Short mmCIF file of C-alpha atoms and ligand atoms in Angstrom, two decimals:
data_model
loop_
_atom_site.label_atom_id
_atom_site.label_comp_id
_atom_site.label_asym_id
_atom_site.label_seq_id
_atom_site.Cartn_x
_atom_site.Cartn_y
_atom_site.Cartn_z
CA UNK A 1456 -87.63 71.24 308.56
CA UNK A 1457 -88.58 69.99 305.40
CA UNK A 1458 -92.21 69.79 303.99
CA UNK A 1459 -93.76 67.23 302.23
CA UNK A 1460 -90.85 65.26 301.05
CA UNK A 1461 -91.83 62.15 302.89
CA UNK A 1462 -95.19 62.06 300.86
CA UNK A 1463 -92.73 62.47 298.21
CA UNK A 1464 -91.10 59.12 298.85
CA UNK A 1465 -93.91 57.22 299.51
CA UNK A 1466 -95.45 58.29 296.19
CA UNK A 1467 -92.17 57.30 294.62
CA UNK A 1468 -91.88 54.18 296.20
CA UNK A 1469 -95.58 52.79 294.78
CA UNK A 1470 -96.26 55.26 291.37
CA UNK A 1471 -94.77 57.69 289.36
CA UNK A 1472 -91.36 56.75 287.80
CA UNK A 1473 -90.54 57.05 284.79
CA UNK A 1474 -93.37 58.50 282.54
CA UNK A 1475 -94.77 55.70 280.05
CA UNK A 1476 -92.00 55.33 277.20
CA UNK A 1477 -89.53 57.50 278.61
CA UNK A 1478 -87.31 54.98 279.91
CA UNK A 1479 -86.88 54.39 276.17
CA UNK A 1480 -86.33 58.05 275.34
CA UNK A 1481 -82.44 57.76 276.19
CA UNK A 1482 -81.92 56.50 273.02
CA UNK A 1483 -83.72 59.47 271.47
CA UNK A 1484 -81.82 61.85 273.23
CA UNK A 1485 -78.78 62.51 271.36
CA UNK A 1486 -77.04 65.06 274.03
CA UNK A 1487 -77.69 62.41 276.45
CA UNK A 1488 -74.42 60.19 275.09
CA UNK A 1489 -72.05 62.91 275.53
CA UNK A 1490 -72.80 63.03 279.07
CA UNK A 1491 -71.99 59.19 280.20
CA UNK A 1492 -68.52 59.51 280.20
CA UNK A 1493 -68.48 62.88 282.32
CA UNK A 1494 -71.34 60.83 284.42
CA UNK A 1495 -69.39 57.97 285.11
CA UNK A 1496 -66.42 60.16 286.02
CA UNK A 1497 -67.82 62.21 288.77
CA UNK A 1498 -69.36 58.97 290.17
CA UNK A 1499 -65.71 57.05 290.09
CA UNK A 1500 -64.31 60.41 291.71
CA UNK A 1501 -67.36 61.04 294.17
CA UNK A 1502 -66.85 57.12 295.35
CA UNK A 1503 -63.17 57.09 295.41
CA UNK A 1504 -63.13 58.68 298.68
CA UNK A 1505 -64.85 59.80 301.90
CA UNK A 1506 -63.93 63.55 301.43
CA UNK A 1507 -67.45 64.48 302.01
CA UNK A 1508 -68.43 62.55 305.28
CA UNK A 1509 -65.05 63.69 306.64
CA UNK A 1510 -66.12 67.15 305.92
CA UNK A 1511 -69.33 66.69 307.66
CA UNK A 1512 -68.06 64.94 310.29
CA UNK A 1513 -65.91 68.35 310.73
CA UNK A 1514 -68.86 70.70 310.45
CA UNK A 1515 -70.54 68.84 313.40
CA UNK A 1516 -67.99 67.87 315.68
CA UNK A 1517 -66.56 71.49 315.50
CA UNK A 1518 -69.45 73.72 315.43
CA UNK A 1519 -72.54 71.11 316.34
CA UNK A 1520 -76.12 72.43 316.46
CA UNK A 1521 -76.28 76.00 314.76
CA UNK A 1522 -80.00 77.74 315.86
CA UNK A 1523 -80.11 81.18 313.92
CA UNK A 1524 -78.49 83.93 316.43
CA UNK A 1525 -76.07 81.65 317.49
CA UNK A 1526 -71.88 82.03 317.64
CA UNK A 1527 -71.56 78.54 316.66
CA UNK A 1528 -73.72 79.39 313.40
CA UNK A 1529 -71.93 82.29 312.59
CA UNK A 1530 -68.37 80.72 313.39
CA UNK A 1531 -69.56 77.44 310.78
CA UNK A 1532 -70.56 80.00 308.42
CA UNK A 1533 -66.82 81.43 308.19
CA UNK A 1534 -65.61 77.71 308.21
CA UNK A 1535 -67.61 77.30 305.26
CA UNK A 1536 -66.30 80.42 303.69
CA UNK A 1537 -62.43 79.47 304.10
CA UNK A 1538 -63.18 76.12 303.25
CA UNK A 1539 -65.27 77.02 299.79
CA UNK A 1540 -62.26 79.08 299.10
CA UNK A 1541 -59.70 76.85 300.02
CA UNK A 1542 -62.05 74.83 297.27
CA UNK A 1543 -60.97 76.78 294.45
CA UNK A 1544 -64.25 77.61 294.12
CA UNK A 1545 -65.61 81.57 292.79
CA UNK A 1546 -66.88 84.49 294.20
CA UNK A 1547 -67.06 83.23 297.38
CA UNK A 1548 -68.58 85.12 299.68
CA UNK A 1549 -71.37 85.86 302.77
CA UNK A 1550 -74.68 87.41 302.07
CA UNK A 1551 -75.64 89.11 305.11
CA UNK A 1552 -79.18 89.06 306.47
CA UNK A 1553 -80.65 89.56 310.23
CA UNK A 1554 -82.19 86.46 311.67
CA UNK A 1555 -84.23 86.11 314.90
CA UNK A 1556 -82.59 84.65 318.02
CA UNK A 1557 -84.33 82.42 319.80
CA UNK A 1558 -83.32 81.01 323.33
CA UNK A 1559 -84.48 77.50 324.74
CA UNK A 1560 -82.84 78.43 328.16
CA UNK A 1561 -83.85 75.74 330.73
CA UNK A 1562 -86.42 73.69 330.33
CA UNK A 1563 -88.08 70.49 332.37
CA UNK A 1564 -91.41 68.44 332.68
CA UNK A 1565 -92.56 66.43 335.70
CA UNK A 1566 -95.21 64.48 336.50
CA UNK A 1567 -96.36 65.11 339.88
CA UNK A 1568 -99.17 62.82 339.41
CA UNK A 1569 -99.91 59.35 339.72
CA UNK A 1570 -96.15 59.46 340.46
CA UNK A 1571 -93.47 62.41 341.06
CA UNK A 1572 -91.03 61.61 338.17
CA UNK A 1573 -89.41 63.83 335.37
CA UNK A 1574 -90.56 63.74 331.70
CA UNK A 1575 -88.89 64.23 328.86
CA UNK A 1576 -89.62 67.12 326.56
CA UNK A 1577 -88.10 70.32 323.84
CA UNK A 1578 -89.70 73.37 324.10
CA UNK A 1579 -91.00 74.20 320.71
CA UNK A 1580 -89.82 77.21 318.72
CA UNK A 1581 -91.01 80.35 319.03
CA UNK A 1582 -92.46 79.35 322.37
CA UNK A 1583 -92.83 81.72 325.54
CA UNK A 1584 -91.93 80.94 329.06
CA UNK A 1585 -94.04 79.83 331.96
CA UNK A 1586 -93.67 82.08 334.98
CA UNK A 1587 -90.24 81.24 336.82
CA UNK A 1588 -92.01 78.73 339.07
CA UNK A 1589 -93.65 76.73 336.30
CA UNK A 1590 -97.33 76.20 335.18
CA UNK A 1591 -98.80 72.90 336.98
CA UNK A 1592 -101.97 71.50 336.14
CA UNK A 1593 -104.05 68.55 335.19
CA UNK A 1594 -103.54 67.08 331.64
CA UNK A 1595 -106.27 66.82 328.98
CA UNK A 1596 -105.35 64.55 326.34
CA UNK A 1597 -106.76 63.96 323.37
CA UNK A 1598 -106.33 62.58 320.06
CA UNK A 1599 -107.38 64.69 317.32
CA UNK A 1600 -108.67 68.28 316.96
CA UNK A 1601 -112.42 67.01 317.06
CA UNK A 1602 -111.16 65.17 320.34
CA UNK A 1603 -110.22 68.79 321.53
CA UNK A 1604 -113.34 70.26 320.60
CA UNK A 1605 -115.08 67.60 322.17
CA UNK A 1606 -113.67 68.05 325.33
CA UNK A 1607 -113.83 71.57 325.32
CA UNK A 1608 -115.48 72.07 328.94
CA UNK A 1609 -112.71 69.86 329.94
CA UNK A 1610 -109.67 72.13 329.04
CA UNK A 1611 -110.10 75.58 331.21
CA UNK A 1612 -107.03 76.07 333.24
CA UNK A 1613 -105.69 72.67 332.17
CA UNK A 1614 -102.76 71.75 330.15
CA UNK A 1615 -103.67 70.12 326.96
CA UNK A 1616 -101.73 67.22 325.11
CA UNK A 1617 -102.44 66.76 321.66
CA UNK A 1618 -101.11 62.62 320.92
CA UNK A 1619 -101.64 62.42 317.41
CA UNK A 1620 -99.94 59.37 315.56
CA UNK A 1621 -97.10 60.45 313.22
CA UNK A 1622 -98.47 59.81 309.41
CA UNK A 1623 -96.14 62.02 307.28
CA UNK A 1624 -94.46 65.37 307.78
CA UNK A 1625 -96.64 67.14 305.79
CA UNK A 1626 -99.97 65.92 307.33
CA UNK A 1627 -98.81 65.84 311.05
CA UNK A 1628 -96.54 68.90 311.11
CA UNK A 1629 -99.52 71.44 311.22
CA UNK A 1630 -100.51 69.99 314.53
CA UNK A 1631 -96.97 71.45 315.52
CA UNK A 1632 -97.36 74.13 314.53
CA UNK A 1633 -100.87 75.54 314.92
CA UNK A 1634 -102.42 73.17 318.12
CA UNK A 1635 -100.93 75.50 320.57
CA UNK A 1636 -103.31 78.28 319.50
CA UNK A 1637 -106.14 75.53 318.99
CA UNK A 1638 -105.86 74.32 323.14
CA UNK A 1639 -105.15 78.28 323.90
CA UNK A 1640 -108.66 79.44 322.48
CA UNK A 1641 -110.17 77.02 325.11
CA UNK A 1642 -108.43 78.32 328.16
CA UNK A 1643 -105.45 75.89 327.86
CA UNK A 1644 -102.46 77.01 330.50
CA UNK A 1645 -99.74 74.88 328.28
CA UNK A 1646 -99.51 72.74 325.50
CA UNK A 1647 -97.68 69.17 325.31
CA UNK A 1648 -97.74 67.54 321.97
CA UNK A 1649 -97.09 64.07 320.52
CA UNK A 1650 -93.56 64.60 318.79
CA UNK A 1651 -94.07 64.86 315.24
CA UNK A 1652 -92.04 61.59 313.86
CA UNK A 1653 -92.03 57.88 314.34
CA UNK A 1654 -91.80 55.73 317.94
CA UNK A 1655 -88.19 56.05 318.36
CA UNK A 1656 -86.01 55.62 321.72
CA UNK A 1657 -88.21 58.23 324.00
CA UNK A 1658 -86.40 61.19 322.09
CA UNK A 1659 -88.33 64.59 321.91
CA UNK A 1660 -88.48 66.63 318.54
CA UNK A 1661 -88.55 70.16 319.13
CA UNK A 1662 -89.80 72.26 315.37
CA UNK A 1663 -91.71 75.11 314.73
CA UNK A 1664 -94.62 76.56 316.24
CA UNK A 1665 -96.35 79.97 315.66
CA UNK A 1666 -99.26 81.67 317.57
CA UNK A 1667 -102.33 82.89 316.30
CA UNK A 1668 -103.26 86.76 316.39
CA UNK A 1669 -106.89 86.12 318.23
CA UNK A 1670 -105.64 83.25 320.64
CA UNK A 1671 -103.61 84.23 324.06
CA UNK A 1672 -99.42 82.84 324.30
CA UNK A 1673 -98.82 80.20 326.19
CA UNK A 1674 -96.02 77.52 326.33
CA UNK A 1675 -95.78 74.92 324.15
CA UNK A 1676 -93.62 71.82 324.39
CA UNK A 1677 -93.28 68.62 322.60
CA UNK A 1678 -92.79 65.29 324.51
CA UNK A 1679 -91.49 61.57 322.88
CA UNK A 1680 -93.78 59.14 321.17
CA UNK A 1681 -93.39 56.83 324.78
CA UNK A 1682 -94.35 59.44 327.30
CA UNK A 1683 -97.36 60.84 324.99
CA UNK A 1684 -98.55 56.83 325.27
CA UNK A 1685 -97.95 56.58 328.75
CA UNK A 1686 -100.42 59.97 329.62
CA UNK A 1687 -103.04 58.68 327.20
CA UNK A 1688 -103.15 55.46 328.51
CA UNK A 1689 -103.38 56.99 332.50
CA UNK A 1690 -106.26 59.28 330.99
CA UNK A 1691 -108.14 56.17 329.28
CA UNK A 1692 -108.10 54.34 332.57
CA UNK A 1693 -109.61 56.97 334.27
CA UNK A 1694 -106.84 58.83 336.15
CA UNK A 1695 -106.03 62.45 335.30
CA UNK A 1696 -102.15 62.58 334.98
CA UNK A 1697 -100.99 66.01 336.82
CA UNK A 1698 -97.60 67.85 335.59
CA UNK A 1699 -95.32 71.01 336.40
CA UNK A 1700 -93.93 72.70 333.22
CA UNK A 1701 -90.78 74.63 333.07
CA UNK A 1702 -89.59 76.73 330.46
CA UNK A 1703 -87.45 79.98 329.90
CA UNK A 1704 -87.81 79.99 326.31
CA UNK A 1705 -87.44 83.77 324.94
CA UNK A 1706 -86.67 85.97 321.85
CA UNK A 1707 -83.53 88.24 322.46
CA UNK A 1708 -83.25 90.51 319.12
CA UNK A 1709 -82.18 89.61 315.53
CA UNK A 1710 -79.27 88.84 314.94
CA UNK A 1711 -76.71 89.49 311.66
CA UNK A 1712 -76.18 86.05 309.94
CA UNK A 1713 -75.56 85.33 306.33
CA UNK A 1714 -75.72 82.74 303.51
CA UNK A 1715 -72.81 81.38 301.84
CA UNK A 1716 -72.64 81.76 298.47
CA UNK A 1717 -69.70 80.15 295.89
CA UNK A 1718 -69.71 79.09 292.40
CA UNK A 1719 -67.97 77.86 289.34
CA UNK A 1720 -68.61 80.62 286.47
CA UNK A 1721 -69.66 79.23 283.24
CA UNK A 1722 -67.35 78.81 280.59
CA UNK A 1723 -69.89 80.42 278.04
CA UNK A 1724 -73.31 81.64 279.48
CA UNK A 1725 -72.02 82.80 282.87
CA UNK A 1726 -74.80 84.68 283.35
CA UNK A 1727 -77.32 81.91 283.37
CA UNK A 1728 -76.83 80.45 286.99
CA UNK A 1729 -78.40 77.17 288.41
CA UNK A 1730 -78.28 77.35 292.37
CA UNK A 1731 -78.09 74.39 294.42
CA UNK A 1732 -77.62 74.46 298.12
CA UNK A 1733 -79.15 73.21 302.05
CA UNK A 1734 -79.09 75.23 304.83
CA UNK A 1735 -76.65 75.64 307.45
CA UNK A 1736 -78.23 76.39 310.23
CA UNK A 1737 -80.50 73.98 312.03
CA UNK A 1738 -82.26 73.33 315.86
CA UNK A 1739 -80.33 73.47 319.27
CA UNK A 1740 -80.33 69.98 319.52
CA UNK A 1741 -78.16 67.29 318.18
CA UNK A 1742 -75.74 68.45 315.72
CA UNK A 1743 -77.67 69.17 312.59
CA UNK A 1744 -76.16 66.43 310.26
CA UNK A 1745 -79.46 65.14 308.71
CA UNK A 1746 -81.06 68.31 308.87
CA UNK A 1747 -79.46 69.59 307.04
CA UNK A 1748 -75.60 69.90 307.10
CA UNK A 1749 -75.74 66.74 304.52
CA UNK A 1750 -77.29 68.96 302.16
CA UNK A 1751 -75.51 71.55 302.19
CA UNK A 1752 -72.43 69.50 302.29
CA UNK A 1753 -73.82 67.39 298.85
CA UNK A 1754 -74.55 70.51 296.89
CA UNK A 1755 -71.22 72.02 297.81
CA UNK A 1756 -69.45 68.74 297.40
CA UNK A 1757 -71.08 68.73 293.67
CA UNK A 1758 -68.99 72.23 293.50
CA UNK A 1759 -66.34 70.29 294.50
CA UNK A 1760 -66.17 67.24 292.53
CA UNK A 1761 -66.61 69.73 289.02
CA UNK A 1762 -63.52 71.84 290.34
CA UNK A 1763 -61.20 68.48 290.75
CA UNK A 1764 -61.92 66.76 287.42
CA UNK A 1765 -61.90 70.41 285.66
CA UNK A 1766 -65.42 70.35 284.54
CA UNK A 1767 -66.85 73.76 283.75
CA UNK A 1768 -70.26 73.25 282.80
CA UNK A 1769 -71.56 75.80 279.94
CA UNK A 1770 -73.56 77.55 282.60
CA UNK A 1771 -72.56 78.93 286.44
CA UNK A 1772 -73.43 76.64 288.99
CA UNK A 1773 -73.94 78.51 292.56
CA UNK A 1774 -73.79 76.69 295.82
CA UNK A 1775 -76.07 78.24 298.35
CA UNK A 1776 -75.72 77.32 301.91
CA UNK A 1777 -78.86 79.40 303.18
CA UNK A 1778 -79.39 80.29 306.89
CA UNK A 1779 -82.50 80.48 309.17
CA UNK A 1780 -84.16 77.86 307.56
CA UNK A 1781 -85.62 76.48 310.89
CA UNK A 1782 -87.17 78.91 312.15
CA UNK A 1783 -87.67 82.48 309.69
CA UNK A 1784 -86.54 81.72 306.24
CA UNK A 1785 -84.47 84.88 306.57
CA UNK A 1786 -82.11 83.55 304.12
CA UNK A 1787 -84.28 82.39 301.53
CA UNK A 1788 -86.31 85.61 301.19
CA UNK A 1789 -82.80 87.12 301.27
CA UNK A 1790 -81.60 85.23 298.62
CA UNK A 1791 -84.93 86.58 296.86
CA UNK A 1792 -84.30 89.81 297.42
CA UNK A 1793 -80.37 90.35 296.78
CA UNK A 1794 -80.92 88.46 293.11
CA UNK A 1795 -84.35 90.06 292.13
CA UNK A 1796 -82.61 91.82 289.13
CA UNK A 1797 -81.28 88.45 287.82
CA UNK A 1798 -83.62 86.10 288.58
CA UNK A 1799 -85.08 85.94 285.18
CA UNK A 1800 -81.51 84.13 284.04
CA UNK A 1801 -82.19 80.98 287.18
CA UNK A 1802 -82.55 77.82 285.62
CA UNK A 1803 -82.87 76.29 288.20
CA UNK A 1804 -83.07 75.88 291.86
CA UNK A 1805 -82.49 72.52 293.75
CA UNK A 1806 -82.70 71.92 297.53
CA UNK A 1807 -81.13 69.13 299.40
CA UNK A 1808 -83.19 69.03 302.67
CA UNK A 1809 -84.43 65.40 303.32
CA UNK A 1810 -81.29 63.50 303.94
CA UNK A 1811 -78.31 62.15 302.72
CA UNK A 1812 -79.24 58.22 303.27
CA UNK A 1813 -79.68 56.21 300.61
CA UNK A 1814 -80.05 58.45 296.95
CA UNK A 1815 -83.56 57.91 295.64
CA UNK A 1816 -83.51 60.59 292.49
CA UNK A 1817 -85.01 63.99 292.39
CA UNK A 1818 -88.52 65.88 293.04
CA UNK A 1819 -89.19 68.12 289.80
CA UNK A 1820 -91.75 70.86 289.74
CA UNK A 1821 -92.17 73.54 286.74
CA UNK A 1822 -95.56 74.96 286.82
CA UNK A 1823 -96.99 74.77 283.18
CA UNK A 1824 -99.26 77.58 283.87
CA UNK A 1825 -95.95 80.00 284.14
CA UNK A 1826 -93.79 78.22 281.86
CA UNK A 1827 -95.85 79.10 279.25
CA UNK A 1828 -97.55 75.49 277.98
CA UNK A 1829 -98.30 72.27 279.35
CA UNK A 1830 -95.99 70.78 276.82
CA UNK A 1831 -92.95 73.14 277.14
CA UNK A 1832 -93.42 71.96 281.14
CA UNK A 1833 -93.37 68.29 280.12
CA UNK A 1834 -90.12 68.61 277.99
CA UNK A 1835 -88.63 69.88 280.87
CA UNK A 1836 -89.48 67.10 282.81
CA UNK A 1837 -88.39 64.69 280.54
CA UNK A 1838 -84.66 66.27 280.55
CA UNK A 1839 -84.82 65.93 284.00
CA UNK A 1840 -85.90 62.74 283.62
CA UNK A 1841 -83.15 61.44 280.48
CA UNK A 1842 -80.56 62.79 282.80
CA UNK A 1843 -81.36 60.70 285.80
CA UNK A 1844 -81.46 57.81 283.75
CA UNK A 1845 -77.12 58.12 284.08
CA UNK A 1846 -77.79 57.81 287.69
CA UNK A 1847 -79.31 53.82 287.52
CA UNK A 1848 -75.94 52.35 289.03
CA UNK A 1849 -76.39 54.26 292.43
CA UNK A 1850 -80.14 53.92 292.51
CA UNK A 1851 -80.75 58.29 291.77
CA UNK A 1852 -82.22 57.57 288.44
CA UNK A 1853 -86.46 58.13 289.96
CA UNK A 1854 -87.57 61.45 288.90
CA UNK A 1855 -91.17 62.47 290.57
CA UNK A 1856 -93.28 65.02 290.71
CA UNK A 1857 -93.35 68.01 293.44
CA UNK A 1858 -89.45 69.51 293.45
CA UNK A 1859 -89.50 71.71 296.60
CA UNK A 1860 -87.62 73.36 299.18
CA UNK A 1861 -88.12 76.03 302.17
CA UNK A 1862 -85.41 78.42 301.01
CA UNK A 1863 -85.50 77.76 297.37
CA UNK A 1864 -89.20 78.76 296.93
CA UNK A 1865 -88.67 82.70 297.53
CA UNK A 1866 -86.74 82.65 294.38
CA UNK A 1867 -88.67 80.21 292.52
CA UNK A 1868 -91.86 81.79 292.96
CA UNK A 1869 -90.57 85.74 292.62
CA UNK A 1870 -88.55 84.47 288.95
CA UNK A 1871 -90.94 81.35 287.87
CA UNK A 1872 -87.66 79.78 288.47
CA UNK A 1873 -88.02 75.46 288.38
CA UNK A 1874 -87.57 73.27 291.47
CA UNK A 1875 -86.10 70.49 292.02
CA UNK A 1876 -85.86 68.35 295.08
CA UNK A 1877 -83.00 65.78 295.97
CA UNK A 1878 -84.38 62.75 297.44
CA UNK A 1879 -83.40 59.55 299.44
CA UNK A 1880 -84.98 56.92 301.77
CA UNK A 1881 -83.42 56.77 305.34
CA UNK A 1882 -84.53 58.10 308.95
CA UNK A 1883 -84.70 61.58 308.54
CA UNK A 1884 -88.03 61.56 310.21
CA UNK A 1885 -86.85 59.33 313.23
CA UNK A 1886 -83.79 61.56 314.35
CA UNK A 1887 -85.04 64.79 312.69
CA UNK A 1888 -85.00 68.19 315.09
CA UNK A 1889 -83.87 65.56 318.16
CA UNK A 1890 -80.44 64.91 320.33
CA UNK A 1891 -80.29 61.85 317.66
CA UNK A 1892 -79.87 63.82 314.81
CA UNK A 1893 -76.06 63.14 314.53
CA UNK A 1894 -73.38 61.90 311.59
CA UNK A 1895 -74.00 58.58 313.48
CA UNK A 1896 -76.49 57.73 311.60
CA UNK A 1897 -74.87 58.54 308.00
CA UNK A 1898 -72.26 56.82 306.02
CA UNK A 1899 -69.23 57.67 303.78
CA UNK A 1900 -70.55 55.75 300.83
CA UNK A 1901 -74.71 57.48 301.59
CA UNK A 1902 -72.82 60.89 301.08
CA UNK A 1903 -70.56 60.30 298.32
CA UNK A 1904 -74.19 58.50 296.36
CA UNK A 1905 -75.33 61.66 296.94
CA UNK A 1906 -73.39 63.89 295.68
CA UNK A 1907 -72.51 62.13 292.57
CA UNK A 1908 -76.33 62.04 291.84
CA UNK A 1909 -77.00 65.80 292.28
CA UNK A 1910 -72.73 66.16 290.83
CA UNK A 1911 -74.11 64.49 287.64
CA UNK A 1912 -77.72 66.35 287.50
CA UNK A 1913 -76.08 69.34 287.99
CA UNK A 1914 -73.66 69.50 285.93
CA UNK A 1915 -75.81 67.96 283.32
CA UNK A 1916 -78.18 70.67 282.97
CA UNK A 1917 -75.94 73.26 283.52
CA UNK A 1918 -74.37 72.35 280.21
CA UNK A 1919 -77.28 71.38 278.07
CA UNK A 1920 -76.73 72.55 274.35
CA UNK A 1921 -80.36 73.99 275.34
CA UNK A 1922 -81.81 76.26 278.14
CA UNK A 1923 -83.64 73.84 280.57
CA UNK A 1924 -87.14 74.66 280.35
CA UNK A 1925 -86.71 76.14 276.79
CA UNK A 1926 -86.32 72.94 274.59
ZN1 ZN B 1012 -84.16 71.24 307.16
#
């Protein structure tokens, strides 16, 4: 899951680059020069080779999808551990926190009518069961929550589907995650919705959902793009489409995982630490490539590529590979709460959660109201921004407001600790929390872009002369 990083992109694509005049600010920016050579190296090394695909390629073929309370989660969070080691990289080690443990179980849709003929669906997250033999009913569909208030008198005892039109994540993910409640407080049995992404090839995407305290529980499913279509356009001619839902979904109790932590210490302030890091875990479907094994494989990777060409940055870089992203944030409030007393030394925090397609540069967020001035917020930025500018070549060099992330923002928020987002334009959205969401879909020379770009950023202002944030 990843917020609003799509609006992210499309704001990057049309508006904010550079700020006026700071393209030209390189050559005011006497720190910056020093940089270019170690720049260009970890690009050359990064692009040399397809060590990080590879490694991918291993995390998903071995272990595939990793839902929190899972053995294959657990077992690719040792892998990572031997492997970090094996790395050369420092105090490695697992930071344990419980996570819940959700089961899909078996699942299945039919229509019974106009025709008797299965469906595709995923159960969403944190969804209950239907009794053993299933919940049939007639289907109200509509296309918007005024539609569903509208047809209020319409949706007793029936089974709602909600077909709204994928915009972005962050505007069409709520309907995810709070229109079961919405069809529930109006006697809804079940809830289908529209998958939240783009028309694809009649793939489901299964995500989130919570319930409401004042609304009863009942099942909640998502079905493709194709099949939403198909019911609205039976309901618009006038025929009520019937269905049987099946689902076994459940919560069995929390279960221990951990996050991954490894670093290179700094070779002068080791106790200022900039974390970087994805998360490892991801939905039962597909094999979590996109979402997110690329990013934690990048961030790591940047770990990596310092450790080969024996670049110790000034300050400790940490890799963080977090777990329960999907579907508690376990990790990230544990990362919170196992660093409290040392948060005040983060620089920063970046989170690769969007992709690893094509690098597109980096979200940056550093509140001016609790760094102190307006100004001191804007210098920031513009380091940010003058150390991007090494990252033209592969297309990295766009720095934009909003630097985010789901596990990062814990931390960030407890310690006033900067954000910063690693972005790229690709398909996240069209295979993201589906049976699609495989390596396929990724190349060697996507992932090795990548991790040069957040290699170089890293690295960059982990060894400032100057604390980021304090210029
Ligand atoms: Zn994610």
């Amino acid at each position: 899951m990843r917020r609003v990083l799509l609006s992210l992109i499309v704001a990057l694509s049309c508006s904010i680059l550079l700020p006026p005049g700071l393209a030209g600010l390189a050559g005011q920016t006497p720190w910056l020069d020093s940089y270019r050579p170690i720049a260009a190296r970890l690009l050359a090394e990064s692009q040399s080779s397809d060590f990080a695909w590879r490694r991918l390629a291993e995390l998903t073929d071995t272990f595939g999808n990793r839902l929190s309370g899972s053995d294959t989660l657990e077992k690719a969070i040792d892998w990572a551990v031997t492997e970090m080691k094996r790395d050369g990289l420092e105090n490695v080690h697992k930071e344990p926190v419980m996570v819940p443990k959700w089961v899909r179980g078996h699942e299945s849709l039919e229509l019974l009518a106009p025709v008797h003929q299965p469906l595709v669906l995923l159960g969403l997250g944190n969804s209950i069961a239907t009794p053993p033999a299933g919940i049939e009913g007639d289907v109200v569909v509509v296309k918007s929550y005024d539609d569903l208030t509208a047809h209020a008198k319409d949706v007793n005892g029936r089974i709602v589907l909600l077909n709204v039109p994928f915009t972005t994540y962050g505007e069409t993910r709520p309907f995810r995650t709070d229109g079961t409640s919405r069809a529930a407080k109006l006697g809804a049995t079940a809830f289908l919705l529209r998958s939240v992404g783009p028309p694809g090839l009649r793939t489901a995407h299964t995500g989130a959902m919570t319930y409401a305290n004042d609304a009863p529980k009942i099942p909640a499913a998502a079905i493709p793009t194709e099949d939403a279509d198909r019911l609205q356009r039976l309901a618009d001619r006038g025929v009520r489409p019937r269905v049987r839902l099946m689902m076994d979904a459940h919560f069995e109790p929390d279960a221990p995982s951990a996050n991954v932590v490894g670093e290179l210490v700094g070779r002068e302030l080791p106790r200022d630490v900039l974390v970087l890091g994805g998360h490892i875990d991801s939905w039962d479907v597909g094999a979590g490539a996109t979402d997110d094994g690329g990013g934690c494989i990048v961030t790591w990777e940047a770990l990596r590529l310092m450790k080969k060409l024996n670049l110790r940055p000034r300050r400790t870089v940490r890799v963080v590979l977090f777990t329960n992203e999907e579907n508690g944030t376990r990790g990230g409030n544990g990362y919170r709460d196992a660093h409290k007393a040392e948060l005040g030394n983060h620089v920063l925090l970046l989170e690769s959660d969007g992709g690893v397609f094509e690098p597109a540069g980096f979200g940056f967020t550093f509140d001016p109201a609790k760094s102190g001035s307006p100004a001191a917020a804007e210098r920031a930025r513009q380091t940010v921004a003058s150390v991007a500018s090494l990252l033209g070549a592969i297309g990295a060099d766009h720095v934009t407001d909003g630097g985010e992330g789901t596990d990062i923002e814990p931390a960030s928020t407890a310690g006033n600790v900067p954000m910063m987002s690693h972005l790229d334009t690709g398909d996240y959205f069209l295979i993201h929390h589906t049976p699609a969401d495989t390596i396929a879909r990724i190349t060697p020379a996507q992932v090795s872009k990548n991790a040069a770009a957040i290699a170089v950023m890293i690295y960059t202002l982990a060894d400032l002369p100057f604390r980021l944030g304090r210029e």
